[in-house]
């Protein structure tokens, strides 16, 4: 310690290479970046998650209630919207990495959030507002997420210098605690906002998220003087899109589809483009084998919600709104993140020698296995709920409360929360760490598209199964859930999850980590 003390002031005042402040000036380590800057970004992302889940968690109730949709139509509409919101980051990543940069993309997202949630509040408040205004506001929010989601986490991670040992270690913890913070926002949203929507009014219930994102937007802007942005000459290295070289997407295209010999610049540039393309292409099998996870994830805000509405939701002297049950997943994340980061990771680190405890792919695979177990438990619980309805003669009474406690849903929500901590955080880190520096927004967009395409697959499956089963009797998703068969659908998802796990295992065993980004270059052994 005596040898290190004199170096501390020099270290803190050292200029950080490759980055600048918002005016293009060099920045010192002690006055920029790190947790201080990352927390400004975390604030706006917590608000975004709060607002998104404050609307999405109870959206199916709004559609089947005030808007008069059927269960199947409402679930398909919610899945289509959430799927679009999760796919829009692919467009947002392109704009961020090639043109706008992450900082300006988040600024754009903030403006779109305020506009989208403002119009949504207006649509629920005006007595004769059109359905068109409602959908315009929803898809403005989806567009905002496209600009925000691939950039928020990447911009927060950019505040840590990967070449500095202490900051690199902090960046590793960021991925765990990031999800902890998001879970905090989600927990409050589905509990408080859901209650306001059903007991005070939908206009107020949508207005609260609008107010929160507006305040968070101001907070993010206030952090501007502390942020590390790519230096004007280093855009290509840091992936914010402002540089004199060709954009990352142009280089990626040329790496995948090389031009004839003698064109497309020098040999070094061609080799770099091929290396970048290789990084992206070898992640695609992992991406494809993760889609079934996105299908299971889509049920949390739709069919799980409808299940909960039929159960006895009394807690002490109050009745819980169905959307509040969705807080069980985020609450489990709030419990598991500290245990995982502070207890399990150190133990696994000693056992495996891996600084992260589990490799990124091992973590994702463990999460997928947990998701498979969760949807199997959901099928068993739904089978029990249907049997209870039959025992009490409630099959033809869709409005009756089935004499079965909401606590039966705790295991499936908690297990999916744990699966999120493992699989979602693992996918976030994998698609950030293993992408070329200039394409990291694209990497996080690819991760988000897993949830988006999963939502679309879920929407397609529900619509197809609804049509097929309704032609021969009661649909699996009939509005009278006591005659429906959500348990059959959950077993179908369990089968898809099992196939996914086998494919993921096969692809992950042959994956070699990019040693420039990841500390080990070993074959994954799961």
Coordinates of C-alpha atoms in Angstrom, one line a residue, residues 15-432:
X15 CA -6.0 11.1 -19.5
X16 CA -8.2 8.2 -20.7
X17 CA -7.3 7.2 -24.2
X18 CA -9.8 7.0 -27.1
X19 CA -12.5 9.0 -25.4
X20 CA -13.5 12.6 -24.9
X21 CA -16.1 14.7 -23.2
X22 CA -19.2 16.0 -25.0
X23 CA -17.2 18.9 -26.4
X24 CA -14.5 16.6 -27.9
X25 CA -11.9 17.4 -25.1
X26 CA -9.7 14.8 -23.5
X27 CA -11.0 13.5 -20.1
X28 CA -9.2 12.4 -16.9
X29 CA -10.0 9.1 -15.2
X30 CA -11.0 10.7 -11.9
X31 CA -13.4 13.3 -13.3
X32 CA -15.2 11.2 -15.9
X33 CA -16.9 7.9 -16.5
X34 CA -17.0 5.0 -13.9
X35 CA -20.0 4.3 -11.7
X36 CA -20.8 8.0 -11.3
X37 CA -21.5 8.4 -15.0
X38 CA -23.1 5.0 -15.4
X39 CA -25.6 5.8 -12.7
X40 CA -27.0 8.7 -14.7
X41 CA -27.6 6.1 -17.5
X42 CA -29.0 3.6 -15.0
X43 CA -31.6 6.2 -13.9
X44 CA -33.0 6.7 -17.3
X45 CA -33.1 3.0 -18.0
X46 CA -34.9 2.3 -14.7
X47 CA -37.5 4.9 -15.7
X48 CA -37.8 3.2 -19.1
X49 CA -38.3 -0.2 -17.6
X50 CA -40.8 1.3 -15.0
X51 CA -42.8 3.0 -17.8
X52 CA -42.7 0.0 -20.2
X53 CA -43.8 -2.5 -17.6
X54 CA -46.3 -0.1 -16.1
X55 CA -48.1 -0.2 -19.4
X56 CA -47.2 -3.6 -20.7
X57 CA -47.9 -5.6 -17.5
X58 CA -51.6 -4.7 -17.5
X59 CA -52.1 -4.0 -21.2
X60 CA -54.0 -7.2 -21.8
X61 CA -56.5 -6.1 -19.2
X62 CA -57.0 -2.8 -20.9
X63 CA -57.5 -4.5 -24.2
X64 CA -60.0 -7.1 -22.9
X65 CA -61.7 -4.5 -20.7
X66 CA -62.2 -1.0 -22.0
X67 CA -61.3 -1.9 -25.6
X68 CA -63.4 -5.1 -25.7
X69 CA -60.9 -7.6 -27.2
X70 CA -61.1 -11.3 -26.8
X71 CA -58.4 -13.2 -24.8
X72 CA -56.7 -14.6 -27.9
X73 CA -56.9 -11.3 -29.8
X74 CA -55.5 -9.3 -26.9
X75 CA -52.7 -11.8 -26.2
X76 CA -51.8 -11.7 -29.9
X77 CA -51.9 -7.9 -30.0
X78 CA -49.7 -7.6 -26.9
X79 CA -47.2 -10.1 -28.2
X80 CA -47.1 -8.3 -31.6
X81 CA -46.4 -5.0 -29.9
X82 CA -43.8 -6.3 -27.5
X83 CA -42.2 -8.2 -30.4
X84 CA -42.0 -5.0 -32.5
X85 CA -40.5 -3.2 -29.5
X86 CA -37.9 -5.8 -29.2
X87 CA -37.0 -5.8 -32.9
X88 CA -36.8 -2.1 -33.3
X89 CA -33.4 -2.0 -31.6
X90 CA -32.0 -3.6 -34.8
X91 CA -32.9 -0.3 -36.5
X92 CA -31.8 1.7 -33.5
X93 CA -28.4 -0.1 -33.4
X94 CA -27.8 0.7 -37.1
X95 CA -28.5 4.4 -36.6
X96 CA -26.4 4.5 -33.4
X97 CA -23.4 2.7 -34.6
X98 CA -23.3 4.2 -38.1
X99 CA -24.6 7.8 -37.6
X100 CA -26.0 9.1 -34.3
X101 CA -23.8 7.6 -31.6
X102 CA -25.1 6.1 -28.4
X103 CA -25.5 9.4 -26.5
X104 CA -27.6 11.1 -29.1
X105 CA -29.6 8.0 -29.7
X106 CA -30.6 8.0 -26.0
X107 CA -31.5 11.7 -26.3
X108 CA -33.7 10.9 -29.2
X109 CA -35.3 8.0 -27.3
X110 CA -36.1 10.2 -24.4
X111 CA -38.0 12.7 -26.6
X112 CA -39.9 9.8 -28.2
X113 CA -40.7 8.3 -24.8
X114 CA -42.2 11.6 -23.5
X115 CA -44.3 11.9 -26.8
X116 CA -45.4 8.3 -26.8
X117 CA -46.5 8.1 -23.2
X118 CA -48.0 11.5 -23.4
X119 CA -50.2 10.5 -26.3
X120 CA -51.1 7.2 -24.6
X121 CA -52.3 9.1 -21.5
X122 CA -54.3 11.4 -23.8
X123 CA -55.9 8.4 -25.6
X124 CA -57.1 7.0 -22.3
X125 CA -58.3 10.3 -21.0
X126 CA -60.3 11.7 -23.9
X127 CA -63.8 10.2 -23.9
X128 CA -63.9 9.7 -27.7
X129 CA -60.3 9.2 -28.6
X130 CA -59.7 6.9 -31.6
X131 CA -58.2 3.5 -31.5
X132 CA -55.7 4.8 -34.0
X133 CA -54.3 7.3 -31.4
X134 CA -53.9 4.4 -29.0
X135 CA -51.9 2.4 -31.4
X136 CA -49.8 5.3 -32.7
X137 CA -48.8 6.0 -29.1
X138 CA -47.9 2.4 -28.4
X139 CA -45.7 2.1 -31.5
X140 CA -44.0 5.5 -30.8
X141 CA -43.0 3.9 -27.5
X142 CA -41.7 0.8 -29.4
X143 CA -39.7 3.2 -31.7
X144 CA -38.3 4.9 -28.6
X145 CA -37.2 1.5 -27.2
X146 CA -35.5 0.8 -30.5
X147 CA -33.3 3.9 -30.0
X148 CA -32.8 3.3 -26.3
X149 CA -32.4 -0.4 -25.6
X150 CA -29.3 -1.2 -27.7
X151 CA -27.6 1.9 -26.5
X152 CA -28.4 2.3 -22.8
X153 CA -26.4 -0.7 -21.4
X154 CA -23.7 -0.3 -24.0
X155 CA -23.3 3.4 -23.2
X156 CA -23.2 2.6 -19.4
X157 CA -20.5 -0.1 -20.1
X158 CA -18.6 2.4 -22.2
X159 CA -18.0 4.5 -19.1
X160 CA -15.6 1.8 -17.9
X161 CA -12.1 1.5 -19.4
X162 CA -11.6 -2.2 -20.4
X163 CA -7.8 -1.7 -20.3
X164 CA -7.9 -0.6 -16.7
X165 CA -8.1 -3.7 -14.3
X166 CA -10.3 -2.1 -11.7
X167 CA -12.7 -0.5 -14.2
X168 CA -13.0 -3.8 -16.2
X169 CA -14.0 -5.6 -13.0
X170 CA -16.6 -2.9 -12.3
X171 CA -17.9 -3.3 -15.8
X172 CA -18.4 -7.1 -15.1
X173 CA -20.5 -6.2 -12.0
X174 CA -22.5 -3.7 -14.0
X175 CA -24.2 -6.4 -16.0
X176 CA -25.5 -8.1 -12.8
X177 CA -26.5 -4.9 -11.0
X178 CA -28.0 -3.4 -14.1
X179 CA -30.6 -6.1 -14.2
X180 CA -31.1 -5.7 -10.4
X181 CA -31.9 -2.0 -11.0
X182 CA -34.2 -2.8 -13.9
X183 CA -36.0 -5.4 -11.7
X184 CA -36.5 -2.7 -9.1
X185 CA -38.3 -0.4 -11.6
X186 CA -40.3 -3.3 -12.9
X187 CA -41.4 -4.5 -9.4
X188 CA -42.7 -1.0 -8.4
X189 CA -44.3 -0.5 -11.8
X190 CA -46.4 -3.7 -11.9
X191 CA -47.4 -3.3 -8.3
X192 CA -48.2 0.4 -8.0
X193 CA -49.1 1.4 -11.6
X194 CA -51.2 -1.7 -12.0
X195 CA -53.2 -0.8 -8.9
X196 CA -53.7 2.8 -10.0
X197 CA -54.9 1.7 -13.5
X198 CA -57.6 -0.6 -12.1
X199 CA -58.6 1.4 -9.0
X200 CA -58.1 5.1 -10.0
X201 CA -58.3 5.2 -13.7
X202 CA -56.4 4.3 -16.9
X203 CA -55.6 8.0 -17.7
X204 CA -53.8 8.4 -14.4
X205 CA -52.3 4.9 -14.7
X206 CA -50.7 5.8 -18.0
X207 CA -49.8 9.4 -16.9
X208 CA -47.6 8.2 -14.1
X209 CA -45.1 6.4 -16.5
X210 CA -45.2 9.6 -18.6
X211 CA -44.1 11.7 -15.7
X212 CA -41.4 9.3 -14.6
X213 CA -39.7 9.1 -18.1
X214 CA -39.9 12.9 -18.4
X215 CA -38.0 13.4 -15.1
X216 CA -35.5 10.7 -16.0
X217 CA -34.8 12.4 -19.3
X218 CA -33.8 15.5 -17.4
X219 CA -31.5 13.5 -15.1
X220 CA -29.7 11.9 -18.1
X221 CA -29.1 15.3 -19.7
X222 CA -27.7 16.6 -16.4
X223 CA -25.0 13.9 -16.4
X224 CA -23.7 15.0 -19.8
X225 CA -20.5 16.7 -18.5
X226 CA -19.3 13.5 -16.9
X227 CA -19.8 11.1 -19.8
X228 CA -17.0 9.5 -21.8
X229 CA -17.8 9.6 -25.5
X230 CA -15.5 8.4 -28.3
X231 CA -12.8 10.8 -29.3
X232 CA -13.5 12.3 -32.8
X233 CA -10.6 10.2 -34.2
X234 CA -11.6 7.0 -32.3
X235 CA -15.1 6.5 -33.4
X236 CA -14.3 3.3 -35.3
X237 CA -12.7 1.8 -32.3
X238 CA -15.5 2.6 -29.9
X239 CA -18.6 2.1 -31.9
X240 CA -20.4 5.4 -31.7
X241 CA -20.5 5.9 -35.4
X242 CA -18.7 9.2 -35.9
X243 CA -15.4 8.5 -37.6
X244 CA -13.6 9.1 -40.8
X245 CA -13.5 5.5 -41.7
X246 CA -16.4 3.6 -43.2
X247 CA -19.2 2.8 -40.8
X248 CA -19.2 -0.5 -38.9
X249 CA -22.1 -1.7 -40.9
X250 CA -20.4 -1.1 -44.2
X251 CA -17.3 -2.9 -42.9
X252 CA -19.4 -5.8 -41.7
X253 CA -21.1 -6.1 -45.1
X254 CA -17.8 -6.1 -46.9
X255 CA -16.5 -8.7 -44.5
X256 CA -19.4 -11.0 -45.3
X257 CA -19.5 -10.2 -49.0
X258 CA -15.9 -9.3 -50.0
X259 CA -15.4 -7.2 -53.1
X260 CA -13.2 -8.4 -56.0
X261 CA -9.5 -8.3 -55.6
X262 CA -8.0 -4.8 -56.0
X263 CA -11.1 -3.0 -54.6
X264 CA -12.3 -2.1 -51.1
X265 CA -9.1 -0.6 -49.7
X266 CA -5.9 -2.1 -48.3
X267 CA -5.3 -5.6 -47.1
X268 CA -5.3 -4.7 -43.4
X269 CA -8.8 -3.1 -43.7
X270 CA -10.1 -6.2 -45.5
X271 CA -8.7 -8.5 -42.8
X272 CA -10.2 -6.3 -40.1
X273 CA -13.6 -6.5 -41.9
X274 CA -13.4 -10.3 -42.2
X275 CA -12.5 -10.6 -38.5
X276 CA -15.5 -8.4 -37.5
X277 CA -17.8 -10.4 -39.7
X278 CA -16.6 -13.7 -38.2
X279 CA -17.4 -12.4 -34.7
X280 CA -21.0 -11.7 -35.7
X281 CA -21.6 -14.8 -37.8
X282 CA -20.4 -17.3 -35.1
X283 CA -22.9 -15.7 -32.6
X284 CA -25.9 -16.4 -35.0
X285 CA -26.3 -20.1 -34.1
X286 CA -26.4 -19.1 -30.4
X287 CA -28.9 -16.4 -31.2
X288 CA -31.1 -18.9 -33.2
X289 CA -31.0 -21.5 -30.5
X290 CA -32.2 -19.0 -27.9
X291 CA -35.5 -18.0 -29.6
X292 CA -37.7 -20.5 -27.6
X293 CA -36.6 -18.7 -24.5
X294 CA -38.1 -15.6 -25.9
X295 CA -41.4 -17.4 -26.5
X296 CA -41.6 -18.5 -22.9
X297 CA -40.7 -15.0 -21.7
X298 CA -43.7 -13.6 -23.7
X299 CA -46.2 -15.4 -21.5
X300 CA -45.4 -13.4 -18.4
X301 CA -47.4 -10.3 -19.4
X302 CA -50.2 -12.2 -21.1
X303 CA -51.3 -15.7 -20.2
X304 CA -49.8 -15.6 -16.7
X305 CA -51.8 -12.4 -16.1
X306 CA -55.0 -14.1 -17.2
X307 CA -54.3 -17.1 -14.9
X308 CA -53.9 -14.9 -11.9
X309 CA -57.1 -13.0 -12.5
X310 CA -59.1 -16.2 -11.9
X311 CA -57.5 -17.0 -8.5
X312 CA -58.1 -15.9 -4.9
X313 CA -55.8 -12.9 -4.7
X314 CA -56.5 -11.8 -1.2
X315 CA -53.5 -10.7 0.9
X316 CA -54.3 -9.6 4.4
X317 CA -57.2 -7.2 3.9
X318 CA -56.8 -6.3 0.3
X319 CA -57.1 -7.9 -3.1
X320 CA -54.0 -7.8 -5.3
X321 CA -54.4 -6.7 -8.9
X322 CA -53.5 -9.5 -11.3
X323 CA -50.6 -7.4 -12.8
X324 CA -49.1 -7.1 -9.3
X325 CA -48.4 -10.8 -9.4
X326 CA -45.8 -10.1 -12.1
X327 CA -43.7 -8.4 -9.5
X328 CA -42.9 -11.8 -8.2
X329 CA -40.4 -12.3 -11.0
X330 CA -38.5 -9.0 -10.5
X331 CA -38.7 -9.5 -6.7
X332 CA -37.0 -12.8 -7.1
X333 CA -34.3 -11.1 -9.2
X334 CA -33.8 -8.6 -6.4
X335 CA -33.2 -11.5 -4.0
X336 CA -31.0 -13.6 -6.3
X337 CA -28.7 -10.8 -7.8
X338 CA -26.9 -10.1 -4.4
X339 CA -26.7 -13.8 -3.7
X340 CA -25.3 -14.6 -7.1
X341 CA -22.9 -11.7 -7.4
X342 CA -21.5 -11.7 -3.8
X343 CA -21.8 -15.4 -2.8
X344 CA -22.2 -17.8 -5.7
X345 CA -19.8 -16.1 -8.2
X346 CA -16.8 -16.1 -5.7
X347 CA -17.5 -19.8 -4.9
X348 CA -17.7 -20.7 -8.6
X349 CA -14.6 -18.6 -9.3
X350 CA -12.6 -20.7 -6.9
X351 CA -14.1 -23.9 -8.3
X352 CA -13.7 -23.1 -12.0
X353 CA -10.9 -20.6 -12.2
X354 CA -13.1 -18.4 -14.3
X355 CA -13.2 -14.7 -13.1
X356 CA -17.0 -14.7 -13.7
X357 CA -17.6 -18.0 -12.0
X358 CA -19.5 -19.4 -15.0
X359 CA -18.6 -18.7 -18.6
X360 CA -21.2 -16.6 -20.4
X361 CA -22.5 -19.6 -22.3
X362 CA -22.7 -21.8 -19.2
X363 CA -24.7 -19.1 -17.5
X364 CA -27.1 -18.8 -20.5
X365 CA -27.6 -22.6 -20.7
X366 CA -28.3 -22.8 -17.0
X367 CA -30.9 -20.1 -17.4
X368 CA -32.6 -22.0 -20.3
X369 CA -32.8 -25.1 -18.2
X370 CA -34.4 -23.1 -15.4
X371 CA -36.9 -21.6 -17.9
X372 CA -37.8 -25.2 -19.1
X373 CA -38.5 -26.1 -15.5
X374 CA -40.5 -23.0 -14.9
X375 CA -42.9 -23.5 -17.8
X376 CA -43.3 -27.2 -16.8
X377 CA -44.3 -26.0 -13.3
X378 CA -46.7 -23.5 -14.9
X379 CA -48.4 -26.4 -16.8
X380 CA -48.8 -28.4 -13.7
X381 CA -50.2 -25.5 -11.7
X382 CA -52.7 -24.7 -14.5
X383 CA -53.8 -28.3 -14.6
X384 CA -54.4 -28.1 -10.8
X385 CA -56.4 -24.8 -11.3
X386 CA -58.6 -26.5 -14.0
X387 CA -59.2 -29.5 -11.8
X388 CA -60.2 -27.2 -8.9
X389 CA -62.7 -25.4 -11.1
X390 CA -64.2 -28.7 -12.1
X391 CA -64.4 -29.9 -8.5
X392 CA -66.4 -26.8 -7.4
X393 CA -68.7 -26.7 -10.5
X394 CA -67.2 -23.5 -11.9
X395 CA -66.5 -24.6 -15.4
X396 CA -69.3 -22.6 -16.8
X397 CA -68.9 -19.6 -14.6
X398 CA -66.0 -17.6 -16.1
X399 CA -66.3 -14.7 -13.7
X400 CA -66.1 -16.8 -10.5
X401 CA -63.0 -16.9 -8.3
X402 CA -61.5 -20.3 -8.3
X403 CA -60.9 -21.3 -4.6
X404 CA -57.1 -21.6 -5.1
X405 CA -54.6 -19.2 -3.7
X406 CA -52.5 -16.9 -5.9
X407 CA -49.5 -18.3 -4.0
X408 CA -49.6 -21.3 -6.4
X409 CA -48.2 -19.0 -9.1
X410 CA -45.2 -18.0 -7.0
X411 CA -42.9 -20.8 -8.2
X412 CA -43.3 -20.2 -11.9
X413 CA -42.8 -16.5 -11.5
X414 CA -39.8 -16.9 -9.2
X415 CA -38.2 -19.6 -11.5
X416 CA -38.6 -17.3 -14.5
X417 CA -37.0 -14.5 -12.5
X418 CA -34.0 -16.7 -11.8
X419 CA -33.9 -17.8 -15.4
X420 CA -33.8 -14.1 -16.4
X421 CA -30.9 -13.4 -14.1
X422 CA -28.9 -16.3 -15.6
X423 CA -30.0 -16.3 -19.3
X424 CA -30.9 -12.7 -20.0
X425 CA -27.8 -11.2 -18.2
X426 CA -25.6 -13.9 -19.8
X427 CA -27.0 -13.0 -23.3
X428 CA -26.5 -9.3 -22.6
X429 CA -22.9 -9.8 -21.7
X430 CA -22.2 -12.3 -24.5
X431 CA -23.6 -10.1 -27.2
X432 CA -21.8 -7.0 -25.9

